[in-house]
mmCIF file of N, CA and C in Angstrom:
data_model
loop_
_atom_site.group_PDB
_atom_site.id
_atom_site.type_symbol
_atom_site.label_atom_id
_atom_site.label_comp_id
_atom_site.label_asym_id
_atom_site.label_seq_id
_atom_site.Cartn_x
_atom_site.Cartn_y
_atom_site.Cartn_z
ATOM 1 N N PRO E 11 -12.223 102.980 -68.484
ATOM 2 C CA PRO E 11 -13.014 102.397 -69.561
ATOM 3 C C PRO E 11 -14.504 102.623 -69.349
ATOM 4 N N THR E 12 -15.259 102.465 -70.414
ATOM 5 C CA THR E 12 -16.711 102.604 -70.355
ATOM 6 C C THR E 12 -17.303 101.443 -69.564
ATOM 7 N N LEU E 13 -18.606 101.551 -69.246
ATOM 8 C CA LEU E 13 -19.286 100.463 -68.542
ATOM 9 C C LEU E 13 -19.203 99.182 -69.360
ATOM 10 N N HIS E 14 -19.440 99.293 -70.664
ATOM 11 C CA HIS E 14 -19.369 98.120 -71.528
ATOM 12 C C HIS E 14 -17.961 97.511 -71.471
ATOM 13 N N GLY E 15 -16.945 98.343 -71.500
ATOM 14 C CA GLY E 15 -15.573 97.861 -71.420
ATOM 15 C C GLY E 15 -15.279 97.185 -70.096
ATOM 16 N N ARG E 16 -15.770 97.769 -69.015
ATOM 17 C CA ARG E 16 -15.569 97.153 -67.691
ATOM 18 C C ARG E 16 -16.271 95.811 -67.598
ATOM 19 N N LEU E 17 -17.489 95.714 -68.171
ATOM 20 C CA LEU E 17 -18.206 94.437 -68.149
ATOM 21 C C LEU E 17 -17.450 93.377 -68.944
ATOM 22 N N ARG E 18 -16.888 93.782 -70.079
ATOM 23 C CA ARG E 18 -16.122 92.840 -70.892
ATOM 24 C C ARG E 18 -14.891 92.352 -70.122
ATOM 25 N N LEU E 19 -14.180 93.261 -69.441
ATOM 26 C CA LEU E 19 -13.015 92.868 -68.641
ATOM 27 C C LEU E 19 -13.420 91.936 -67.511
ATOM 28 N N LEU E 20 -14.545 92.219 -66.860
ATOM 29 C CA LEU E 20 -15.022 91.370 -65.785
ATOM 30 C C LEU E 20 -15.342 89.972 -66.304
ATOM 31 N N ALA E 21 -16.005 89.900 -67.448
ATOM 32 C CA ALA E 21 -16.355 88.601 -68.016
ATOM 33 C C ALA E 21 -15.110 87.801 -68.375
ATOM 34 N N MET E 22 -14.097 88.473 -68.886
ATOM 35 C CA MET E 22 -12.861 87.773 -69.261
ATOM 36 C C MET E 22 -12.125 87.298 -68.017
ATOM 37 N N SER E 23 -12.274 88.019 -66.909
ATOM 38 C CA SER E 23 -11.560 87.639 -65.694
ATOM 39 C C SER E 23 -12.257 86.503 -64.949
ATOM 40 N N ARG E 24 -13.511 86.262 -65.261
ATOM 41 C CA ARG E 24 -14.269 85.201 -64.590
ATOM 42 C C ARG E 24 -14.993 84.342 -65.618
ATOM 43 N N PRO E 25 -14.246 83.635 -66.460
ATOM 44 C CA PRO E 25 -14.923 82.806 -67.451
ATOM 45 C C PRO E 25 -15.671 81.683 -66.756
ATOM 46 N N GLY E 26 -16.626 81.164 -67.424
ATOM 47 C CA GLY E 26 -17.382 80.064 -66.851
ATOM 48 C C GLY E 26 -18.639 79.825 -67.641
ATOM 49 N N ASN E 27 -19.360 78.848 -67.219
ATOM 50 C CA ASN E 27 -20.603 78.500 -67.866
ATOM 51 C C ASN E 27 -21.741 79.159 -67.106
ATOM 52 N N TRP E 28 -22.227 80.260 -67.612
ATOM 53 C CA TRP E 28 -23.309 80.985 -66.973
ATOM 54 C C TRP E 28 -24.606 80.535 -67.619
ATOM 55 N N PRO E 29 -25.469 79.845 -66.861
ATOM 56 C CA PRO E 29 -26.638 79.168 -67.445
ATOM 57 C C PRO E 29 -27.703 80.140 -67.957
ATOM 58 N N ASP E 30 -28.536 79.621 -68.880
ATOM 59 C CA ASP E 30 -29.674 80.375 -69.395
ATOM 60 C C ASP E 30 -30.709 80.615 -68.306
ATOM 61 N N ASP E 31 -30.793 79.702 -67.331
ATOM 62 C CA ASP E 31 -31.770 79.807 -66.249
ATOM 63 C C ASP E 31 -31.029 79.880 -64.919
ATOM 64 N N CYS E 32 -31.190 80.979 -64.225
ATOM 65 C CA CYS E 32 -30.476 81.194 -62.960
ATOM 66 C C CYS E 32 -30.889 80.229 -61.861
ATOM 67 N N VAL E 33 -31.975 79.505 -62.035
ATOM 68 C CA VAL E 33 -32.385 78.523 -61.031
ATOM 69 C C VAL E 33 -31.292 77.478 -60.853
ATOM 70 N N SER E 34 -30.493 77.245 -61.900
ATOM 71 C CA SER E 34 -29.448 76.231 -61.806
ATOM 72 C C SER E 34 -28.122 76.774 -61.245
ATOM 73 N N LEU E 35 -28.107 78.038 -60.814
ATOM 74 C CA LEU E 35 -26.892 78.574 -60.184
ATOM 75 C C LEU E 35 -26.625 77.881 -58.850
ATOM 76 N N GLU E 36 -25.363 77.813 -58.475
ATOM 77 C CA GLU E 36 -25.015 77.237 -57.177
ATOM 78 C C GLU E 36 -25.668 78.008 -56.048
ATOM 79 N N ARG E 37 -25.656 79.340 -56.166
ATOM 80 C CA ARG E 37 -26.323 80.157 -55.156
ATOM 81 C C ARG E 37 -27.220 81.168 -55.866
ATOM 82 N N LEU E 38 -28.487 81.048 -55.587
ATOM 83 C CA LEU E 38 -29.461 81.952 -56.192
ATOM 84 C C LEU E 38 -29.792 83.041 -55.176
ATOM 85 N N ASP E 39 -28.879 83.974 -55.063
ATOM 86 C CA ASP E 39 -29.073 85.135 -54.208
ATOM 87 C C ASP E 39 -28.761 86.366 -55.048
ATOM 88 N N GLU E 40 -28.842 87.538 -54.461
ATOM 89 C CA GLU E 40 -28.627 88.767 -55.221
ATOM 90 C C GLU E 40 -27.260 88.800 -55.887
ATOM 91 N N ASP E 41 -26.213 88.435 -55.156
ATOM 92 C CA ASP E 41 -24.865 88.464 -55.727
ATOM 93 C C ASP E 41 -24.728 87.492 -56.891
ATOM 94 N N GLY E 42 -25.222 86.275 -56.719
ATOM 95 C CA GLY E 42 -25.129 85.273 -57.780
ATOM 96 C C GLY E 42 -25.907 85.678 -59.013
ATOM 97 N N LEU E 43 -27.095 86.232 -58.795
ATOM 98 C CA LEU E 43 -27.928 86.669 -59.906
ATOM 99 C C LEU E 43 -27.267 87.816 -60.669
ATOM 100 N N LEU E 44 -26.765 88.816 -59.941
ATOM 101 C CA LEU E 44 -26.112 89.956 -60.595
ATOM 102 C C LEU E 44 -24.845 89.539 -61.334
ATOM 103 N N GLU E 45 -24.085 88.632 -60.770
ATOM 104 C CA GLU E 45 -22.882 88.173 -61.465
ATOM 105 C C GLU E 45 -23.250 87.420 -62.737
ATOM 106 N N SER E 46 -24.274 86.586 -62.665
ATOM 107 C CA SER E 46 -24.715 85.861 -63.853
ATOM 108 C C SER E 46 -25.184 86.823 -64.937
ATOM 109 N N LEU E 47 -25.997 87.813 -64.566
ATOM 110 C CA LEU E 47 -26.471 88.799 -65.547
ATOM 111 C C LEU E 47 -25.308 89.572 -66.160
ATOM 112 N N THR E 48 -24.327 89.936 -65.339
ATOM 113 C CA THR E 48 -23.156 90.668 -65.822
ATOM 114 C C THR E 48 -22.359 89.823 -66.809
ATOM 115 N N GLN E 49 -22.114 88.573 -66.454
ATOM 116 C CA GLN E 49 -21.341 87.684 -67.323
ATOM 117 C C GLN E 49 -22.064 87.456 -68.654
ATOM 118 N N ARG E 50 -23.361 87.225 -68.582
ATOM 119 C CA ARG E 50 -24.132 86.982 -69.808
ATOM 120 C C ARG E 50 -24.193 88.254 -70.659
ATOM 121 N N PHE E 51 -24.369 89.403 -70.025
ATOM 122 C CA PHE E 51 -24.414 90.679 -70.751
ATOM 123 C C PHE E 51 -23.104 90.913 -71.504
ATOM 124 N N ALA E 52 -21.999 90.615 -70.863
ATOM 125 C CA ALA E 52 -20.697 90.803 -71.502
ATOM 126 C C ALA E 52 -20.540 89.906 -72.723
ATOM 127 N N ARG E 53 -21.289 88.811 -72.778
ATOM 128 C CA ARG E 53 -21.268 87.916 -73.948
ATOM 129 C C ARG E 53 -22.417 88.211 -74.908
ATOM 130 N N ARG E 54 -23.030 89.414 -74.751
ATOM 131 C CA ARG E 54 -24.151 89.838 -75.598
ATOM 132 C C ARG E 54 -25.389 88.957 -75.417
ATOM 133 N N GLU E 55 -25.518 88.317 -74.271
ATOM 134 C CA GLU E 55 -26.703 87.537 -73.931
ATOM 135 C C GLU E 55 -27.510 88.373 -72.946
ATOM 136 N N ILE E 56 -28.416 89.188 -73.483
ATOM 137 C CA ILE E 56 -29.116 90.160 -72.645
ATOM 138 C C ILE E 56 -30.360 89.584 -71.981
ATOM 139 N N TYR E 57 -30.758 88.368 -72.350
ATOM 140 C CA TYR E 57 -31.935 87.736 -71.756
ATOM 141 C C TYR E 57 -31.518 86.543 -70.923
ATOM 142 N N THR E 58 -32.144 86.414 -69.749
ATOM 143 C CA THR E 58 -31.847 85.330 -68.825
ATOM 144 C C THR E 58 -33.141 84.919 -68.132
ATOM 145 N N TYR E 59 -33.341 83.624 -67.983
ATOM 146 C CA TYR E 59 -34.493 83.127 -67.232
ATOM 147 C C TYR E 59 -34.179 83.032 -65.748
ATOM 148 N N VAL E 60 -35.216 83.185 -64.935
ATOM 149 C CA VAL E 60 -35.241 82.731 -63.555
ATOM 150 C C VAL E 60 -36.574 81.997 -63.460
ATOM 151 N N SER E 61 -36.511 80.691 -63.692
ATOM 152 C CA SER E 61 -37.699 79.855 -63.815
ATOM 153 C C SER E 61 -38.551 80.356 -64.985
ATOM 154 N N HIS E 62 -39.789 80.805 -64.739
ATOM 155 C CA HIS E 62 -40.667 81.257 -65.824
ATOM 156 C C HIS E 62 -40.589 82.765 -66.055
ATOM 157 N N VAL E 63 -39.676 83.419 -65.361
ATOM 158 C CA VAL E 63 -39.509 84.869 -65.489
ATOM 159 C C VAL E 63 -38.342 85.138 -66.436
ATOM 160 N N LEU E 64 -38.540 86.087 -67.348
ATOM 161 C CA LEU E 64 -37.470 86.489 -68.263
ATOM 162 C C LEU E 64 -36.908 87.826 -67.792
ATOM 163 N N LEU E 65 -35.612 87.847 -67.504
ATOM 164 C CA LEU E 65 -34.931 89.086 -67.144
ATOM 165 C C LEU E 65 -34.239 89.630 -68.382
ATOM 166 N N SER E 66 -34.228 90.941 -68.503
ATOM 167 C CA SER E 66 -33.618 91.588 -69.658
ATOM 168 C C SER E 66 -32.723 92.715 -69.178
ATOM 169 N N VAL E 67 -31.539 92.826 -69.778
ATOM 170 C CA VAL E 67 -30.631 93.930 -69.505
ATOM 171 C C VAL E 67 -30.547 94.756 -70.780
ATOM 172 N N ASN E 68 -30.957 96.010 -70.710
ATOM 173 C CA ASN E 68 -30.995 96.877 -71.882
ATOM 174 C C ASN E 68 -29.578 97.173 -72.360
ATOM 175 N N PRO E 69 -29.239 96.796 -73.605
ATOM 176 C CA PRO E 69 -27.882 97.065 -74.100
ATOM 177 C C PRO E 69 -27.702 98.499 -74.593
ATOM 178 N N TYR E 70 -28.789 99.252 -74.708
ATOM 179 C CA TYR E 70 -28.748 100.638 -75.198
ATOM 180 C C TYR E 70 -28.084 100.745 -76.568
ATOM 181 N N LYS E 71 -28.162 99.673 -77.338
ATOM 182 C CA LYS E 71 -27.691 99.691 -78.721
ATOM 183 C C LYS E 71 -28.338 98.515 -79.442
ATOM 184 N N HIS E 72 -28.317 98.556 -80.749
ATOM 185 C CA HIS E 72 -28.877 97.481 -81.554
ATOM 186 C C HIS E 72 -27.918 96.289 -81.552
ATOM 187 N N LEU E 73 -28.441 95.106 -81.280
ATOM 188 C CA LEU E 73 -27.642 93.890 -81.350
ATOM 189 C C LEU E 73 -28.076 93.120 -82.594
ATOM 190 N N HIS E 74 -27.236 93.130 -83.595
ATOM 191 C CA HIS E 74 -27.546 92.516 -84.887
ATOM 192 C C HIS E 74 -27.916 91.039 -84.718
ATOM 193 N N GLY E 75 -28.991 90.642 -85.375
ATOM 194 C CA GLY E 75 -29.407 89.250 -85.387
ATOM 195 C C GLY E 75 -30.255 88.814 -84.210
ATOM 196 N N LEU E 76 -30.530 89.706 -83.282
ATOM 197 C CA LEU E 76 -31.288 89.325 -82.090
ATOM 198 C C LEU E 76 -32.791 89.312 -82.336
ATOM 199 N N TYR E 77 -33.249 90.067 -83.338
ATOM 200 C CA TYR E 77 -34.678 90.160 -83.626
ATOM 201 C C TYR E 77 -34.921 89.952 -85.117
ATOM 202 N N GLY E 78 -36.164 89.729 -85.469
ATOM 203 C CA GLY E 78 -36.532 89.551 -86.863
ATOM 204 C C GLY E 78 -36.970 88.122 -87.140
ATOM 205 N N GLU E 79 -37.383 87.892 -88.364
ATOM 206 C CA GLU E 79 -37.925 86.581 -88.733
ATOM 207 C C GLU E 79 -36.926 85.455 -88.515
ATOM 208 N N GLN E 80 -35.680 85.666 -88.881
ATOM 209 C CA GLN E 80 -34.650 84.637 -88.727
ATOM 210 C C GLN E 80 -34.483 84.249 -87.254
ATOM 211 N N ALA E 81 -34.430 85.241 -86.383
ATOM 212 C CA ALA E 81 -34.265 84.981 -84.953
ATOM 213 C C ALA E 81 -35.513 84.358 -84.345
ATOM 214 N N MET E 82 -36.677 84.608 -84.947
ATOM 215 C CA MET E 82 -37.942 84.109 -84.426
ATOM 216 C C MET E 82 -38.167 82.622 -84.730
ATOM 217 N N MET E 83 -37.567 82.122 -85.785
ATOM 218 C CA MET E 83 -37.838 80.764 -86.251
ATOM 219 C C MET E 83 -37.657 79.673 -85.184
ATOM 220 N N PRO E 84 -36.578 79.672 -84.392
ATOM 221 C CA PRO E 84 -36.437 78.602 -83.390
ATOM 222 C C PRO E 84 -37.577 78.579 -82.358
ATOM 223 N N TYR E 85 -38.248 79.698 -82.185
ATOM 224 C CA TYR E 85 -39.322 79.786 -81.194
ATOM 225 C C TYR E 85 -40.682 79.460 -81.795
ATOM 226 N N ALA E 86 -40.787 79.511 -83.110
ATOM 227 C CA ALA E 86 -42.066 79.314 -83.783
ATOM 228 C C ALA E 86 -42.421 77.833 -83.917
ATOM 229 N N VAL E 87 -41.466 76.950 -83.749
ATOM 230 C CA VAL E 87 -41.733 75.516 -83.851
ATOM 231 C C VAL E 87 -41.806 74.919 -82.452
ATOM 232 N N ARG E 88 -42.663 73.944 -82.305
ATOM 233 C CA ARG E 88 -42.800 73.289 -81.002
ATOM 234 C C ARG E 88 -41.532 72.486 -80.712
ATOM 235 N N PRO E 89 -40.946 72.657 -79.536
ATOM 236 C CA PRO E 89 -39.719 71.922 -79.216
ATOM 237 C C PRO E 89 -39.969 70.413 -79.176
ATOM 238 N N ARG E 90 -39.007 69.655 -79.675
ATOM 239 C CA ARG E 90 -39.110 68.194 -79.624
ATOM 240 C C ARG E 90 -38.895 67.723 -78.190
ATOM 241 N N ALA E 91 -39.481 66.585 -77.874
ATOM 242 C CA ALA E 91 -39.324 66.019 -76.536
ATOM 243 C C ALA E 91 -37.839 65.810 -76.242
ATOM 244 N N GLY E 92 -37.395 66.255 -75.096
ATOM 245 C CA GLY E 92 -36.009 66.111 -74.695
ATOM 246 C C GLY E 92 -35.068 67.141 -75.311
ATOM 247 N N ALA E 93 -35.606 68.030 -76.143
ATOM 248 C CA ALA E 93 -34.754 69.022 -76.813
ATOM 249 C C ALA E 93 -34.337 70.138 -75.867
ATOM 250 N N GLY E 94 -35.008 70.264 -74.743
ATOM 251 C CA GLY E 94 -34.666 71.331 -73.807
ATOM 252 C C GLY E 94 -35.441 72.597 -74.101
ATOM 253 N N ARG E 95 -35.251 73.523 -73.251
ATOM 254 C CA ARG E 95 -35.955 74.797 -73.326
ATOM 255 C C ARG E 95 -35.263 75.720 -74.327
ATOM 256 N N PRO E 96 -36.046 76.515 -75.070
ATOM 257 C CA PRO E 96 -35.395 77.456 -75.997
ATOM 258 C C PRO E 96 -34.604 78.519 -75.231
ATOM 259 N N LYS E 97 -33.623 79.106 -75.901
ATOM 260 C CA LYS E 97 -32.814 80.163 -75.294
ATOM 261 C C LYS E 97 -33.718 81.286 -74.793
ATOM 262 N N PRO E 98 -33.326 81.981 -73.723
ATOM 263 C CA PRO E 98 -34.138 83.077 -73.192
ATOM 264 C C PRO E 98 -34.323 84.186 -74.232
ATOM 265 N N HIS E 99 -35.579 84.590 -74.422
ATOM 266 C CA HIS E 99 -35.889 85.629 -75.408
ATOM 267 C C HIS E 99 -37.367 85.994 -75.257
ATOM 268 N N PRO E 100 -37.742 87.232 -75.531
ATOM 269 C CA PRO E 100 -39.173 87.574 -75.520
ATOM 270 C C PRO E 100 -39.983 86.716 -76.495
ATOM 271 N N TYR E 101 -39.367 86.255 -77.581
ATOM 272 C CA TYR E 101 -40.077 85.379 -78.510
ATOM 273 C C TYR E 101 -40.506 84.089 -77.817
ATOM 274 N N ALA E 102 -39.678 83.576 -76.916
ATOM 275 C CA ALA E 102 -40.023 82.357 -76.185
ATOM 276 C C ALA E 102 -41.221 82.599 -75.276
ATOM 277 N N ILE E 103 -41.259 83.745 -74.621
ATOM 278 C CA ILE E 103 -42.376 84.086 -73.741
ATOM 279 C C ILE E 103 -43.661 84.232 -74.557
ATOM 280 N N ALA E 104 -43.575 84.935 -75.681
ATOM 281 C CA ALA E 104 -44.745 85.133 -76.545
ATOM 282 C C ALA E 104 -45.266 83.799 -77.073
ATOM 283 N N GLU E 105 -44.373 82.935 -77.493
ATOM 284 C CA GLU E 105 -44.785 81.631 -78.033
ATOM 285 C C GLU E 105 -45.425 80.766 -76.958
ATOM 286 N N ALA E 106 -44.876 80.773 -75.753
ATOM 287 C CA ALA E 106 -45.458 79.997 -74.652
ATOM 288 C C ALA E 106 -46.864 80.509 -74.315
ATOM 289 N N ALA E 107 -47.041 81.831 -74.325
ATOM 290 C CA ALA E 107 -48.367 82.407 -74.055
ATOM 291 C C ALA E 107 -49.352 82.021 -75.157
ATOM 292 N N LEU E 108 -48.917 82.064 -76.391
ATOM 293 C CA LEU E 108 -49.781 81.690 -77.511
ATOM 294 C C LEU E 108 -50.199 80.228 -77.416
ATOM 295 N N ARG E 109 -49.262 79.344 -77.077
ATOM 296 C CA ARG E 109 -49.615 77.917 -76.913
ATOM 297 C C ARG E 109 -50.643 77.743 -75.801
ATOM 298 N N GLY E 110 -50.472 78.491 -74.696
ATOM 299 C CA GLY E 110 -51.441 78.424 -73.603
ATOM 300 C C GLY E 110 -52.816 78.899 -74.031
ATOM 301 N N LEU E 111 -52.871 79.989 -74.782
ATOM 302 C CA LEU E 111 -54.159 80.491 -75.284
ATOM 303 C C LEU E 111 -54.838 79.463 -76.172
ATOM 304 N N ARG E 112 -54.070 78.798 -77.011
ATOM 305 C CA ARG E 112 -54.636 77.774 -77.907
ATOM 306 C C ARG E 112 -55.188 76.591 -77.127
ATOM 307 N N ARG E 113 -54.658 76.359 -75.914
ATOM 308 C CA ARG E 113 -55.184 75.293 -75.050
ATOM 309 C C ARG E 113 -56.349 75.792 -74.197
ATOM 310 N N GLY E 114 -56.720 77.047 -74.372
ATOM 311 C CA GLY E 114 -57.831 77.607 -73.616
ATOM 312 C C GLY E 114 -57.446 78.137 -72.251
ATOM 313 N N GLU E 115 -56.159 78.306 -72.002
ATOM 314 C CA GLU E 115 -55.678 78.804 -70.715
ATOM 315 C C GLU E 115 -55.499 80.322 -70.789
ATOM 316 N N GLY E 116 -55.948 81.028 -69.760
ATOM 317 C CA GLY E 116 -55.732 82.465 -69.701
ATOM 318 C C GLY E 116 -54.241 82.772 -69.552
ATOM 319 N N GLN E 117 -53.818 83.877 -70.112
ATOM 320 C CA GLN E 117 -52.404 84.238 -70.076
ATOM 321 C C GLN E 117 -52.247 85.700 -69.671
ATOM 322 N N ALA E 118 -51.161 86.004 -69.003
ATOM 323 C CA ALA E 118 -50.800 87.383 -68.679
ATOM 324 C C ALA E 118 -49.292 87.509 -68.793
ATOM 325 N N ILE E 119 -48.847 88.597 -69.386
ATOM 326 C CA ILE E 119 -47.421 88.889 -69.479
ATOM 327 C C ILE E 119 -47.217 90.247 -68.821
ATOM 328 N N ILE E 120 -46.378 90.284 -67.811
ATOM 329 C CA ILE E 120 -46.099 91.530 -67.098
ATOM 330 C C ILE E 120 -44.721 92.019 -67.525
ATOM 331 N N VAL E 121 -44.667 93.253 -67.986
ATOM 332 C CA VAL E 121 -43.402 93.882 -68.362
ATOM 333 C C VAL E 121 -43.163 94.993 -67.355
ATOM 334 N N SER E 122 -42.096 94.859 -66.584
ATOM 335 C CA SER E 122 -41.850 95.789 -65.492
ATOM 336 C C SER E 122 -40.392 96.229 -65.515
ATOM 337 N N GLY E 123 -40.134 97.431 -65.029
ATOM 338 C CA GLY E 123 -38.757 97.915 -64.946
ATOM 339 C C GLY E 123 -38.723 99.405 -64.703
ATOM 340 N N GLU E 124 -37.529 99.897 -64.490
ATOM 341 C CA GLU E 124 -37.335 101.321 -64.247
ATOM 342 C C GLU E 124 -37.448 102.105 -65.544
ATOM 343 N N SER E 125 -37.541 103.408 -65.419
ATOM 344 C CA SER E 125 -37.582 104.279 -66.582
ATOM 345 C C SER E 125 -36.323 104.071 -67.424
ATOM 346 N N GLY E 126 -36.498 103.891 -68.714
ATOM 347 C CA GLY E 126 -35.368 103.687 -69.611
ATOM 348 C C GLY E 126 -34.858 102.262 -69.655
ATOM 349 N N ALA E 127 -35.551 101.348 -68.990
ATOM 350 C CA ALA E 127 -35.084 99.960 -68.936
ATOM 351 C C ALA E 127 -35.389 99.168 -70.194
ATOM 352 N N GLY E 128 -36.257 99.687 -71.062
ATOM 353 C CA GLY E 128 -36.572 98.982 -72.301
ATOM 354 C C GLY E 128 -37.921 98.294 -72.305
ATOM 355 N N LYS E 129 -38.819 98.706 -71.413
ATOM 356 C CA LYS E 129 -40.139 98.074 -71.328
ATOM 357 C C LYS E 129 -40.930 98.202 -72.623
ATOM 358 N N THR E 130 -40.929 99.389 -73.214
ATOM 359 C CA THR E 130 -41.695 99.611 -74.443
ATOM 360 C C THR E 130 -41.153 98.734 -75.561
ATOM 361 N N GLU E 131 -39.852 98.659 -75.702
ATOM 362 C CA GLU E 131 -39.260 97.808 -76.747
ATOM 363 C C GLU E 131 -39.581 96.352 -76.506
ATOM 364 N N ALA E 132 -39.512 95.908 -75.265
ATOM 365 C CA ALA E 132 -39.826 94.513 -74.951
ATOM 366 C C ALA E 132 -41.284 94.200 -75.275
ATOM 367 N N ALA E 133 -42.187 95.116 -74.936
ATOM 368 C CA ALA E 133 -43.606 94.906 -75.230
ATOM 369 C C ALA E 133 -43.851 94.843 -76.733
ATOM 370 N N LYS E 134 -43.145 95.653 -77.504
ATOM 371 C CA LYS E 134 -43.286 95.607 -78.966
ATOM 372 C C LYS E 134 -42.816 94.265 -79.523
ATOM 373 N N ILE E 135 -41.775 93.729 -78.956
ATOM 374 C CA ILE E 135 -41.230 92.445 -79.426
ATOM 375 C C ILE E 135 -42.201 91.312 -79.137
ATOM 376 N N ILE E 136 -42.798 91.348 -77.954
ATOM 377 C CA ILE E 136 -43.748 90.302 -77.565
ATOM 378 C C ILE E 136 -44.984 90.418 -78.420
#
């Protein structure tokens, strides 16, 4: 099977609750992080937090509904107290930076990765 097919089989063989933020994993080591990213990727969840860092796995295809005005709306409103953190997404990072700028705080967003990892697309989204 293709890589995508193997990831789907792996996800089905290890169901579970894979958190939006890897800080809450039982073990935050390389194996735990890679397994979480694999499980989330197989569920079409290509973005994952590790504290204030957003990790992205390039799907190498268009994922319908992931971008655009409709997808941006949950990030454009200030979260209510106790509502929790928004789902991992470049829109969340951009909105947090914008709120910081409005408070007069300097902001920096670093987009890093290997060739073909999707850095240019991520920067365009932000």
